[in-house]
mmCIF file of C-alpha atoms and ligand atoms in Angstrom:
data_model
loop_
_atom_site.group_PDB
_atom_site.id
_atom_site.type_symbol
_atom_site.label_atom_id
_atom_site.label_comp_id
_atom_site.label_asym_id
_atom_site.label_seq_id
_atom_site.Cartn_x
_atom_site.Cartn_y
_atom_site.Cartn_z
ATOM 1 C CA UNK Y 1 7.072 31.604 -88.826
ATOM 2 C CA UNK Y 2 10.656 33.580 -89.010
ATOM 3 C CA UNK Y 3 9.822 35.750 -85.905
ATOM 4 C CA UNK Y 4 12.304 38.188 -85.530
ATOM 5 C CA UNK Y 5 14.296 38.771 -82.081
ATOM 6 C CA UNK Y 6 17.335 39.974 -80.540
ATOM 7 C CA UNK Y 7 20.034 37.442 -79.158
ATOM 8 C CA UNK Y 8 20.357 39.411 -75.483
ATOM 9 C CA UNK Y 9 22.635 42.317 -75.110
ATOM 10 C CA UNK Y 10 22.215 45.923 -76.863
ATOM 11 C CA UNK Y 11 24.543 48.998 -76.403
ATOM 12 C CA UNK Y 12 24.099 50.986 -73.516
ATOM 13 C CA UNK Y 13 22.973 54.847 -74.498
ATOM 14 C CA UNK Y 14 26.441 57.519 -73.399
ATOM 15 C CA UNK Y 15 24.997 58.283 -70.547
ATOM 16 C CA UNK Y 16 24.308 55.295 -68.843
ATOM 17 C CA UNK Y 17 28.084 54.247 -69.693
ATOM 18 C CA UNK Y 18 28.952 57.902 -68.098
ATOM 19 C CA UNK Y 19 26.779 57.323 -64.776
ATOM 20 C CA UNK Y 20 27.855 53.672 -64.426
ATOM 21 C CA UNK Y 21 31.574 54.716 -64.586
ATOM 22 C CA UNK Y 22 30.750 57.146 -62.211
ATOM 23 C CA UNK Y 23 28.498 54.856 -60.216
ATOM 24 C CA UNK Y 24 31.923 52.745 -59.624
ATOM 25 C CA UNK Y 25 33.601 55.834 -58.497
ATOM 26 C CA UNK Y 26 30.522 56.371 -55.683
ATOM 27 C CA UNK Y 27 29.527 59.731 -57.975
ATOM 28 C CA UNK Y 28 25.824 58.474 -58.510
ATOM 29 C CA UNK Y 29 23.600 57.201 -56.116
ATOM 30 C CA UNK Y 30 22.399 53.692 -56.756
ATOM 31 C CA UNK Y 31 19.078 55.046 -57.544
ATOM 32 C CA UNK Y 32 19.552 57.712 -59.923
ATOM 33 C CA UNK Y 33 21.522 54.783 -61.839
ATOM 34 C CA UNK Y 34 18.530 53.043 -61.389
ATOM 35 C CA UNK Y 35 16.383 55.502 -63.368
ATOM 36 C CA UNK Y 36 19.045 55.433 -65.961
ATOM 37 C CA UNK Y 37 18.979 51.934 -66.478
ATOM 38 C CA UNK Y 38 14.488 51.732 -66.484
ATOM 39 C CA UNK Y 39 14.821 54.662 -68.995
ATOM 40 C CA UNK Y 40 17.498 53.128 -71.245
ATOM 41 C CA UNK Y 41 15.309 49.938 -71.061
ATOM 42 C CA UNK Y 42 12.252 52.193 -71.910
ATOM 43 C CA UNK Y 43 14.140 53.293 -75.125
ATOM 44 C CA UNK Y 44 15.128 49.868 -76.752
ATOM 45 C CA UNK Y 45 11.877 48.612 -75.744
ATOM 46 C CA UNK Y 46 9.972 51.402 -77.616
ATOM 47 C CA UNK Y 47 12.413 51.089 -80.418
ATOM 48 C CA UNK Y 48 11.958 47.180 -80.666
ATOM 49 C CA UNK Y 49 8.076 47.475 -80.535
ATOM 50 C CA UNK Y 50 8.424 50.757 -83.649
ATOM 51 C CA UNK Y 51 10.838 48.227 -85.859
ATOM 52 C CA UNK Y 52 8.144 45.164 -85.146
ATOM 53 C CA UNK Y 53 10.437 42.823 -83.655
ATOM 54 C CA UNK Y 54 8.047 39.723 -82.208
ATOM 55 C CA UNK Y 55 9.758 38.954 -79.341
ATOM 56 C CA UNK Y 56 11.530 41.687 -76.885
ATOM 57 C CA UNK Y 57 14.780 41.795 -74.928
ATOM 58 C CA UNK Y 58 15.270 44.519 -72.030
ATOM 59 C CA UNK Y 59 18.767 44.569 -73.519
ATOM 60 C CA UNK Y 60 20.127 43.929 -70.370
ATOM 61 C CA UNK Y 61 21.654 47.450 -69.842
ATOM 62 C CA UNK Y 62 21.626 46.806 -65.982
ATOM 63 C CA UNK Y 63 23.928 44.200 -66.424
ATOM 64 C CA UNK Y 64 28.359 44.469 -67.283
ATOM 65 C CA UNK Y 65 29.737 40.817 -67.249
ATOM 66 C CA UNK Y 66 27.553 38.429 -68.113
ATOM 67 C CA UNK Y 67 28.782 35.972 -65.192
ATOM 68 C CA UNK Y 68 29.901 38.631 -62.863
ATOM 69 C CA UNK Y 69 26.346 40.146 -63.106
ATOM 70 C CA UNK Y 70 25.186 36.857 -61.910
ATOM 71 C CA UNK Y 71 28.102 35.637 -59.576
ATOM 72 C CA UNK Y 72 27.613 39.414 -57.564
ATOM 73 C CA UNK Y 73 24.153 38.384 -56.964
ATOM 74 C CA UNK Y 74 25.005 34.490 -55.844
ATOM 75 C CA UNK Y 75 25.685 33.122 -52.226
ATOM 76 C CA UNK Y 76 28.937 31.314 -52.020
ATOM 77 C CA UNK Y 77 30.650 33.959 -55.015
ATOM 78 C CA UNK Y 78 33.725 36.620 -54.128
ATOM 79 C CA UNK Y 79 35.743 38.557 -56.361
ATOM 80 C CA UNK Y 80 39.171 37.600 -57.549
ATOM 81 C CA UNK Y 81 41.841 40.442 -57.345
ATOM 82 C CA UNK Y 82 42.485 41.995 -61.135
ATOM 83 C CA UNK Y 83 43.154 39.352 -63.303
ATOM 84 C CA UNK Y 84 44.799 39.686 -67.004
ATOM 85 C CA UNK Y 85 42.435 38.843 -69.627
ATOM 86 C CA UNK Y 86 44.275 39.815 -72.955
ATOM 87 C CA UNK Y 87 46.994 42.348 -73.743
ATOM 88 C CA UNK Y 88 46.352 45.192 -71.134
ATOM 89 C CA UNK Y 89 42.919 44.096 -69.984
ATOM 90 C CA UNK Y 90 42.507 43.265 -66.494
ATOM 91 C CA UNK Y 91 38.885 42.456 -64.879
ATOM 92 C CA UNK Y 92 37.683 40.603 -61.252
ATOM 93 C CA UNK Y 93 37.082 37.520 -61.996
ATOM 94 C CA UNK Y 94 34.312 35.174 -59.610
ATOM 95 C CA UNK Y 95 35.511 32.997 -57.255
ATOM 96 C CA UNK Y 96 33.325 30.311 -56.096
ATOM 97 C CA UNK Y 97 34.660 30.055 -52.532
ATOM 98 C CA UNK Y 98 31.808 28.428 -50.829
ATOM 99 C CA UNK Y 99 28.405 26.310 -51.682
ATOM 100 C CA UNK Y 100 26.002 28.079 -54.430
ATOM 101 C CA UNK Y 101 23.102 29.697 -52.795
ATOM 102 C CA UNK Y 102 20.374 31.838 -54.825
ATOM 103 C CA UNK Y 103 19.874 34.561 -52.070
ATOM 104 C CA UNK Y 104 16.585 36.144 -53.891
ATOM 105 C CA UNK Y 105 15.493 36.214 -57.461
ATOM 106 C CA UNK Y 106 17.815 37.737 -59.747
ATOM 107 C CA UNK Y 107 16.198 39.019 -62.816
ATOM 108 C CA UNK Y 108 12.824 38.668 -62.316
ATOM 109 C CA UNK Y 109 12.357 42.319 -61.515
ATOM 110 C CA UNK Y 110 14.154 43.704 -64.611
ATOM 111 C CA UNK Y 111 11.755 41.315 -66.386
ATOM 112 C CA UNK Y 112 8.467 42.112 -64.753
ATOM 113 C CA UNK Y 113 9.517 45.610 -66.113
ATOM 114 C CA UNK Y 114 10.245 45.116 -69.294
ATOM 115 C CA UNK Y 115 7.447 43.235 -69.730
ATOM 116 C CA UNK Y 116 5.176 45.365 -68.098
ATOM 117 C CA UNK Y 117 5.948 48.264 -70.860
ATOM 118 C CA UNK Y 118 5.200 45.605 -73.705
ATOM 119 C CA UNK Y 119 2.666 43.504 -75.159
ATOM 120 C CA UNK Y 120 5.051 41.274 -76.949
ATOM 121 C CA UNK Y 121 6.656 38.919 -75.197
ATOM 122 C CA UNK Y 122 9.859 39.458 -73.478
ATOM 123 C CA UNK Y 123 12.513 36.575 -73.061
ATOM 124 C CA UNK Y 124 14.238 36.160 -69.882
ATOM 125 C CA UNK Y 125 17.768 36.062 -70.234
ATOM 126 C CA UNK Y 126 19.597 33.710 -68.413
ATOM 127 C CA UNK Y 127 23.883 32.639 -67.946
ATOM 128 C CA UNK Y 128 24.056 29.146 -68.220
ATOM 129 C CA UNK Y 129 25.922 27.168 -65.442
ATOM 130 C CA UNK Y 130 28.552 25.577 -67.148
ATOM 131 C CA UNK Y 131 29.387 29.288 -68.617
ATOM 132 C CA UNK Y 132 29.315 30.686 -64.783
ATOM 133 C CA UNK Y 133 31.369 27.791 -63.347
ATOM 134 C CA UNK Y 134 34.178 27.926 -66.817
ATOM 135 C CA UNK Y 135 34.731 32.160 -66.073
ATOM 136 C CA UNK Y 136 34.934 31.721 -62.211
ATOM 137 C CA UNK Y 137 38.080 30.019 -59.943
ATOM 138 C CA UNK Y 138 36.755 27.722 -58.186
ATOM 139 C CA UNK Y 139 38.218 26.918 -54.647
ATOM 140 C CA UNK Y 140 35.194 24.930 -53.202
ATOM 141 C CA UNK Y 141 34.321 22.104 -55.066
ATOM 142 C CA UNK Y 142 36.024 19.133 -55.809
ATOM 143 C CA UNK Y 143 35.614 18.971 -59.041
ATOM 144 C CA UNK Y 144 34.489 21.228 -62.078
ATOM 145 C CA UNK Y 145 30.934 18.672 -62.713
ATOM 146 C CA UNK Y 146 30.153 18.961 -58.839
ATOM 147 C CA UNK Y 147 30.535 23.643 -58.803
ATOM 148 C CA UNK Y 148 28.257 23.518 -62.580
ATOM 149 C CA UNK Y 149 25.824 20.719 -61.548
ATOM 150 C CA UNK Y 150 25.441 23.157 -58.025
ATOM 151 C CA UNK Y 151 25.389 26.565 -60.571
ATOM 152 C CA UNK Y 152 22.880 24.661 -62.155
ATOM 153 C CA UNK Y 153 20.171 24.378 -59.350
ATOM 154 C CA UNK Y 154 20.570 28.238 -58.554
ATOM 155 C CA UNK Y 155 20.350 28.616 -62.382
ATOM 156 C CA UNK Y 156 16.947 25.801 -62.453
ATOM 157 C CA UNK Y 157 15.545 28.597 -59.414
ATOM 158 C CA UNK Y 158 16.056 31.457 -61.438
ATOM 159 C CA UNK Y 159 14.389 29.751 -64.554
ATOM 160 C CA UNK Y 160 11.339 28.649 -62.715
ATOM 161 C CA UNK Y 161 10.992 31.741 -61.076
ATOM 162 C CA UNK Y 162 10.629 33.738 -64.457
ATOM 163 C CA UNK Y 163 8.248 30.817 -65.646
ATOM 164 C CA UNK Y 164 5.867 31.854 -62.727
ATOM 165 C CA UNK Y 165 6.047 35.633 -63.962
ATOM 166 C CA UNK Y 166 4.581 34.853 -67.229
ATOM 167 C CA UNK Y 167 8.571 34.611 -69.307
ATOM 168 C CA UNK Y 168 6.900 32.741 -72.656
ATOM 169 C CA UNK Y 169 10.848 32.346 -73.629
ATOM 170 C CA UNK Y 170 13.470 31.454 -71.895
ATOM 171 C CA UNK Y 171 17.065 31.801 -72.792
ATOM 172 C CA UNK Y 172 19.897 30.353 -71.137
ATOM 173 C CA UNK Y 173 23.850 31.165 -72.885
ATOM 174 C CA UNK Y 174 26.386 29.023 -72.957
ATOM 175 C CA UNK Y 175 29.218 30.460 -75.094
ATOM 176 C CA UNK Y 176 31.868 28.537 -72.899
ATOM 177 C CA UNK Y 177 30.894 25.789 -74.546
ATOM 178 C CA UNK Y 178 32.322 27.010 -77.580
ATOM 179 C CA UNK Y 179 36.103 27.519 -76.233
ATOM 180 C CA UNK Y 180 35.693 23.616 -74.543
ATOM 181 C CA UNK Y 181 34.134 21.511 -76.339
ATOM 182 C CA UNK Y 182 35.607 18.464 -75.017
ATOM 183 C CA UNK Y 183 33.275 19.428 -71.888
ATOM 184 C CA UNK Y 184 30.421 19.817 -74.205
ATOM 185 C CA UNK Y 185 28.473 16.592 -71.635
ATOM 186 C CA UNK Y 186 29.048 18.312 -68.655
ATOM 187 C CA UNK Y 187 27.439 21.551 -70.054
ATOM 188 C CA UNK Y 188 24.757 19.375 -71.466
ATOM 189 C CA UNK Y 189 23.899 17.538 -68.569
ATOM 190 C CA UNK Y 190 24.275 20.961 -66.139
ATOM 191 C CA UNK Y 191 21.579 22.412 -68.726
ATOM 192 C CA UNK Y 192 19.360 19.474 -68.446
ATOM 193 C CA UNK Y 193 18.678 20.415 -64.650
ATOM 194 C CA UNK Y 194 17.782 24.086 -65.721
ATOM 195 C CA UNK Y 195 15.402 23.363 -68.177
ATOM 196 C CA UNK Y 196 13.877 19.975 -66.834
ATOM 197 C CA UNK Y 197 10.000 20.316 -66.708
ATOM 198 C CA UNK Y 198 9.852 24.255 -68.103
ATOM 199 C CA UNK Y 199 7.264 24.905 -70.336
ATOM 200 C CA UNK Y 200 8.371 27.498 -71.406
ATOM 201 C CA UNK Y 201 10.027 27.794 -74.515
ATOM 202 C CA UNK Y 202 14.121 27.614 -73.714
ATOM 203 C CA UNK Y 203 16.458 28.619 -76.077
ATOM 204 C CA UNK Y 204 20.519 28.369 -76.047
ATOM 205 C CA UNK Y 205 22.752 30.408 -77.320
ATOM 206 C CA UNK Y 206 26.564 29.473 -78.522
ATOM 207 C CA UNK Y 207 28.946 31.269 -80.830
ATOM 208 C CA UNK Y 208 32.338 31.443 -82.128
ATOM 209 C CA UNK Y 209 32.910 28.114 -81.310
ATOM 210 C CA UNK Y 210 34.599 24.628 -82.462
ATOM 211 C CA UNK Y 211 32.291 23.826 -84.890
ATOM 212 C CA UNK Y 212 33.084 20.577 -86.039
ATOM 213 C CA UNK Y 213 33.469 19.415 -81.909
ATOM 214 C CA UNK Y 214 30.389 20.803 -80.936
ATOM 215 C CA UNK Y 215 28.176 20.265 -83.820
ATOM 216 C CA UNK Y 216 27.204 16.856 -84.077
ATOM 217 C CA UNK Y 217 26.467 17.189 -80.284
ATOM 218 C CA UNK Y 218 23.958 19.917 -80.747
ATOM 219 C CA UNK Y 219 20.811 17.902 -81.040
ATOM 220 C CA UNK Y 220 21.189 16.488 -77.630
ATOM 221 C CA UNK Y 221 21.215 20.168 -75.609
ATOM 222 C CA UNK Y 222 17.918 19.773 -73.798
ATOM 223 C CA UNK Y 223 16.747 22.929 -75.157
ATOM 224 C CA UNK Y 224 13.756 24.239 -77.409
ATOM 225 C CA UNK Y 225 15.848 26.279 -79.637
ATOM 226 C CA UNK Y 226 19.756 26.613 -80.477
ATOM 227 C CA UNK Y 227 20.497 29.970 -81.832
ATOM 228 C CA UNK Y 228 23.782 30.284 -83.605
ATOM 229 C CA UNK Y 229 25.820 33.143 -85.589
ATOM 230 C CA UNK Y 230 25.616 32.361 -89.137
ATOM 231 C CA UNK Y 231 26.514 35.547 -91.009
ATOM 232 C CA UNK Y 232 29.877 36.228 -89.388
ATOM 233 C CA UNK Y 233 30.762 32.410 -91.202
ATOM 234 C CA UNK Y 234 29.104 33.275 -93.875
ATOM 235 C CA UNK Y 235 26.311 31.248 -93.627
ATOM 236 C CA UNK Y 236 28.355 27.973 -94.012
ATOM 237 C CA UNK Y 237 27.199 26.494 -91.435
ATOM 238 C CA UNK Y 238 24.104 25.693 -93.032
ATOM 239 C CA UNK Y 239 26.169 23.144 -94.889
ATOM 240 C CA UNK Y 240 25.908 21.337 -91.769
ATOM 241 C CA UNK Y 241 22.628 21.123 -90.888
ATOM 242 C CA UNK Y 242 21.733 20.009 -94.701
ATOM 243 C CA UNK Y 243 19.928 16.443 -94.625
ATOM 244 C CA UNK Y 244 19.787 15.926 -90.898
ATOM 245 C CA UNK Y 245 16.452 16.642 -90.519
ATOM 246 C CA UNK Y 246 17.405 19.103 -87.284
ATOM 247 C CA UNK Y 247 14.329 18.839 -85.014
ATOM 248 C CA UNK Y 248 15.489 21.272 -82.944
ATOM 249 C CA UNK Y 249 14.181 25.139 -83.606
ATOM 250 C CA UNK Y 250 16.952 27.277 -84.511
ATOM 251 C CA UNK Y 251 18.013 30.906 -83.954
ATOM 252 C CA UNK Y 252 19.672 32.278 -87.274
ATOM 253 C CA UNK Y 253 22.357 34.995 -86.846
ATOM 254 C CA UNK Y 254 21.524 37.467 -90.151
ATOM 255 C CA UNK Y 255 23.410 40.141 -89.128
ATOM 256 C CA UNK Y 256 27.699 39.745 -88.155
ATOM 257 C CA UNK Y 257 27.711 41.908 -84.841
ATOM 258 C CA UNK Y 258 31.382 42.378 -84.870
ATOM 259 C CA UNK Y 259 30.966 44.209 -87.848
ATOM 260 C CA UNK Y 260 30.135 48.115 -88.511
ATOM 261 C CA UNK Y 261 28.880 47.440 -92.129
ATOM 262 C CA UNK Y 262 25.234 47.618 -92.190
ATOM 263 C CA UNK Y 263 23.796 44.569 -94.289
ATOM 264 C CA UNK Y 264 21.393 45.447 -97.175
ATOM 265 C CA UNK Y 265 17.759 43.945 -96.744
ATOM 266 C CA UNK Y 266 18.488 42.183 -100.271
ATOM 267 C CA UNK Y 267 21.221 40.294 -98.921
ATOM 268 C CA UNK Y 268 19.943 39.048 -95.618
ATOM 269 C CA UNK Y 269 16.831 38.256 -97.955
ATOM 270 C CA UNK Y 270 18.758 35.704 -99.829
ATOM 271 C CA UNK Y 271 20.647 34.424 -96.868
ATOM 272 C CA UNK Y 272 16.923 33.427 -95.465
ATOM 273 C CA UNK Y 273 15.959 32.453 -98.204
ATOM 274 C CA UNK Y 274 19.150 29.650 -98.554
ATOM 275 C CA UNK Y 275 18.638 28.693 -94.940
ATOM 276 C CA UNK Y 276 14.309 27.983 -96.328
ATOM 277 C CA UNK Y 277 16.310 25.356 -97.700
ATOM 278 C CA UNK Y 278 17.753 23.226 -94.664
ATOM 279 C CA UNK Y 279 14.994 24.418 -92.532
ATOM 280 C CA UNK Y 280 11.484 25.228 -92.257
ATOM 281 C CA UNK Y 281 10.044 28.470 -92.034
ATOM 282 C CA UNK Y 282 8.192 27.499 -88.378
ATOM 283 C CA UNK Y 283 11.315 26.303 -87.342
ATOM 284 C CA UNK Y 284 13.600 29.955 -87.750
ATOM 285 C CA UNK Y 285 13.696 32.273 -85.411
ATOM 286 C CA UNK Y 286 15.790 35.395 -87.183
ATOM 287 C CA UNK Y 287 18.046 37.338 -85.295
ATOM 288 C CA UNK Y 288 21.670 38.847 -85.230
ATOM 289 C CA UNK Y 289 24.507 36.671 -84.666
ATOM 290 C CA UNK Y 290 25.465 37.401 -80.977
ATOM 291 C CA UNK Y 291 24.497 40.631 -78.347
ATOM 292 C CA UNK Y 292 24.914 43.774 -80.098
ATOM 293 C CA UNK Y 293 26.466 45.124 -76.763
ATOM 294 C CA UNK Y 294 29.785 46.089 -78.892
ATOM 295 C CA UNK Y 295 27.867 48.322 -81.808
ATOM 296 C CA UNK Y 296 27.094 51.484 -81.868
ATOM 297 C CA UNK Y 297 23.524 52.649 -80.600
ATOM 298 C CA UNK Y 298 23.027 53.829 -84.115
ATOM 299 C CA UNK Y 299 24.733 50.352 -85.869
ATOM 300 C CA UNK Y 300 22.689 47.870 -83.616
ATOM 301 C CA UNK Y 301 19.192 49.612 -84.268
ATOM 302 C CA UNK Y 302 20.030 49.956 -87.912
ATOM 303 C CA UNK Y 303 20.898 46.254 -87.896
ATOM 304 C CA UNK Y 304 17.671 45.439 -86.321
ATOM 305 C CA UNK Y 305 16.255 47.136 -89.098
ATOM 306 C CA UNK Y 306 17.282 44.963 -91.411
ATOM 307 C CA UNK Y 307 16.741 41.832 -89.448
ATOM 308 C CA UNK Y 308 13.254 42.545 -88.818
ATOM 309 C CA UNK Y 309 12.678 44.194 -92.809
ATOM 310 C CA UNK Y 310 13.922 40.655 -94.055
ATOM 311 C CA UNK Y 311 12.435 38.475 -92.007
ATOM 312 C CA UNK Y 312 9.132 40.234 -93.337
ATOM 313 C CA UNK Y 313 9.989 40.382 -96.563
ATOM 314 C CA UNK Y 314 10.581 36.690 -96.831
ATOM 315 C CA UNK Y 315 7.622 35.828 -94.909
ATOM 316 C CA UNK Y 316 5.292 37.716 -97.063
ATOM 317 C CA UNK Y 317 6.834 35.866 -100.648
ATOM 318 C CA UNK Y 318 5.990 32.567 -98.664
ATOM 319 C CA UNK Y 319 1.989 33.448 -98.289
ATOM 320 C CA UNK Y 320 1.810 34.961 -101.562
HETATM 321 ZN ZN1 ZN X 1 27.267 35.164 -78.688
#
């Protein structure tokens, strides 16, 4: 009960950010980025394993964009010229010119690794199709349902490929759901084709989103587990689950990642200990709100800290 885990993404170390900007320029061979990327995955591993989180991420420090990583790797994808995101920010964005085709596994190789260093299991980390399809043009199909159901049986590949390696979890995002919800049963039913007939455990991960849209549709994601940020709203959002007897296991964001304050133990303690109220123990799986990508190396382990010291902590006063 309460097992402690990371949501996906952790900062990359300075000099992985320095060879992959140099990497773009053609200053690093693909390799020696390579051994970059294994030994910054060697690092958080270690230092998840030290803390005593229960279930590992490789951190996915390989990866930039988390549908460009995919869509780079996909049949049928090309790039976009720059594209304005917000302010000055300009990025490629994916264009789905032609039909979907899974050309090889993606991330079963990262995840053979990381799991290979670890005992613990290590949760393969997947985009979700309706997420791939929302941050992409598309210019083939006729309509948005027909590109995300066809994302979603590259997607359903992927999934059953890291079910056959031994992934115990599987995760599959879907933040775009958060900034649509009106198209909350097209992501549902593009989902439903990934996960149909796993065994695996399959989680989901939203944030940031429309709550009141996209809550009372929660319970119908075909999913395992639904892990959500709860400390960047305070924990309000418990409100919401109170009396609905959610069957659903659910991932509890303890620590706000878009913040540099480091929580004390005591208070994540007593934000567990409110949630003990909605939910069962079995049924929480404690974590951070969202990838910790944006923090600090320093910030995101210390936060990890605390997730995991909590977690503990409350688990212990429920034995005893
Ligand atoms: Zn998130």
């Amino acid at each position: 009960m309460l097992l402690t885990t990371s949501v996906g993404s952790l900062p990359k170390p300075d000099y992985l950010m320095k060879a992959r900007s140099q990497a773009r320029k053609g200053e690093t061979s693909a390799s020696a980025l390579r051994e970059l990327e294994e030994r910054a995955t060697r690092d958080w591993i270690r230092f998840q394993e030290e803390v005593g989180m229960d279930i590992i991420v490789d951190g996915e420090q390989y990866r930039g964009d988390m549908v460009a990583y995919f869509a780079e790797q996909l049949g049928g994808f090309r790039q976009s010229e720059l594209v304005r995101s917000y302010g000055n920010r300009y990025y490629r964005k994916p264009i789905i010119a032609g039909p979907v085709k899974r050309l090889r596994p993606i991330t079963v190789e990262w995840w053979r690794f990381a799991q290979g260093l670890t005992s613990r299991p290590v949760k393969g980390m997947l985009t979700g199709p309706y997420t791939i399809m929302d941050w992409s043009f598309n210019e083939h199909y006729p309509s948005r349902r027909a590109a995300t159901l066809a994302i979603a049986q590259v997607v359903r590949e992927e999934a059953r490929d890291l079910e056959r390696a031994g992934a115990q979890y599987i995760q599959v995002d879907e933040p775009a759901i958060s900034t649509r919800p009106e198209e909350m049963d097209l992501a549902i039913e593009a989902l439903g084709v990934v996960t149909k007939g796993l065994r695996a455990q399959t989680i989901t991960h939203i944030c940031y989103g429309d709550f009141k849209t996209i809550g009372p549709k929660l319970h119908r994601l075909p999913v395992d587990q639904i892990d959500l940020e709860f400390a960047n709203r305070n924990f309000e959002l418990l409100r919401f689950f109170k009396g609905r007897r959610f069957a659903k296991a659910v991932g509890l964001g303890v620590v706000d990642v878009h913040s540099h304050r480091i929580e004390p133990v005591d208070e994540v303690i007593a934000n567990l200990k409110k949630a003990l109220k909605v939910f069962k123990p079995e049924q929480i799986y404690v974590d951070p709100d969202c990838g910790l990508k944006t923090r600090t190396p320093e910030e995101a382990q210390e936060k990890l800290r605390v997730v995991v010291q909590a977690a503990r902590a409350v688990r212990e006063s429920l034995v005893n």
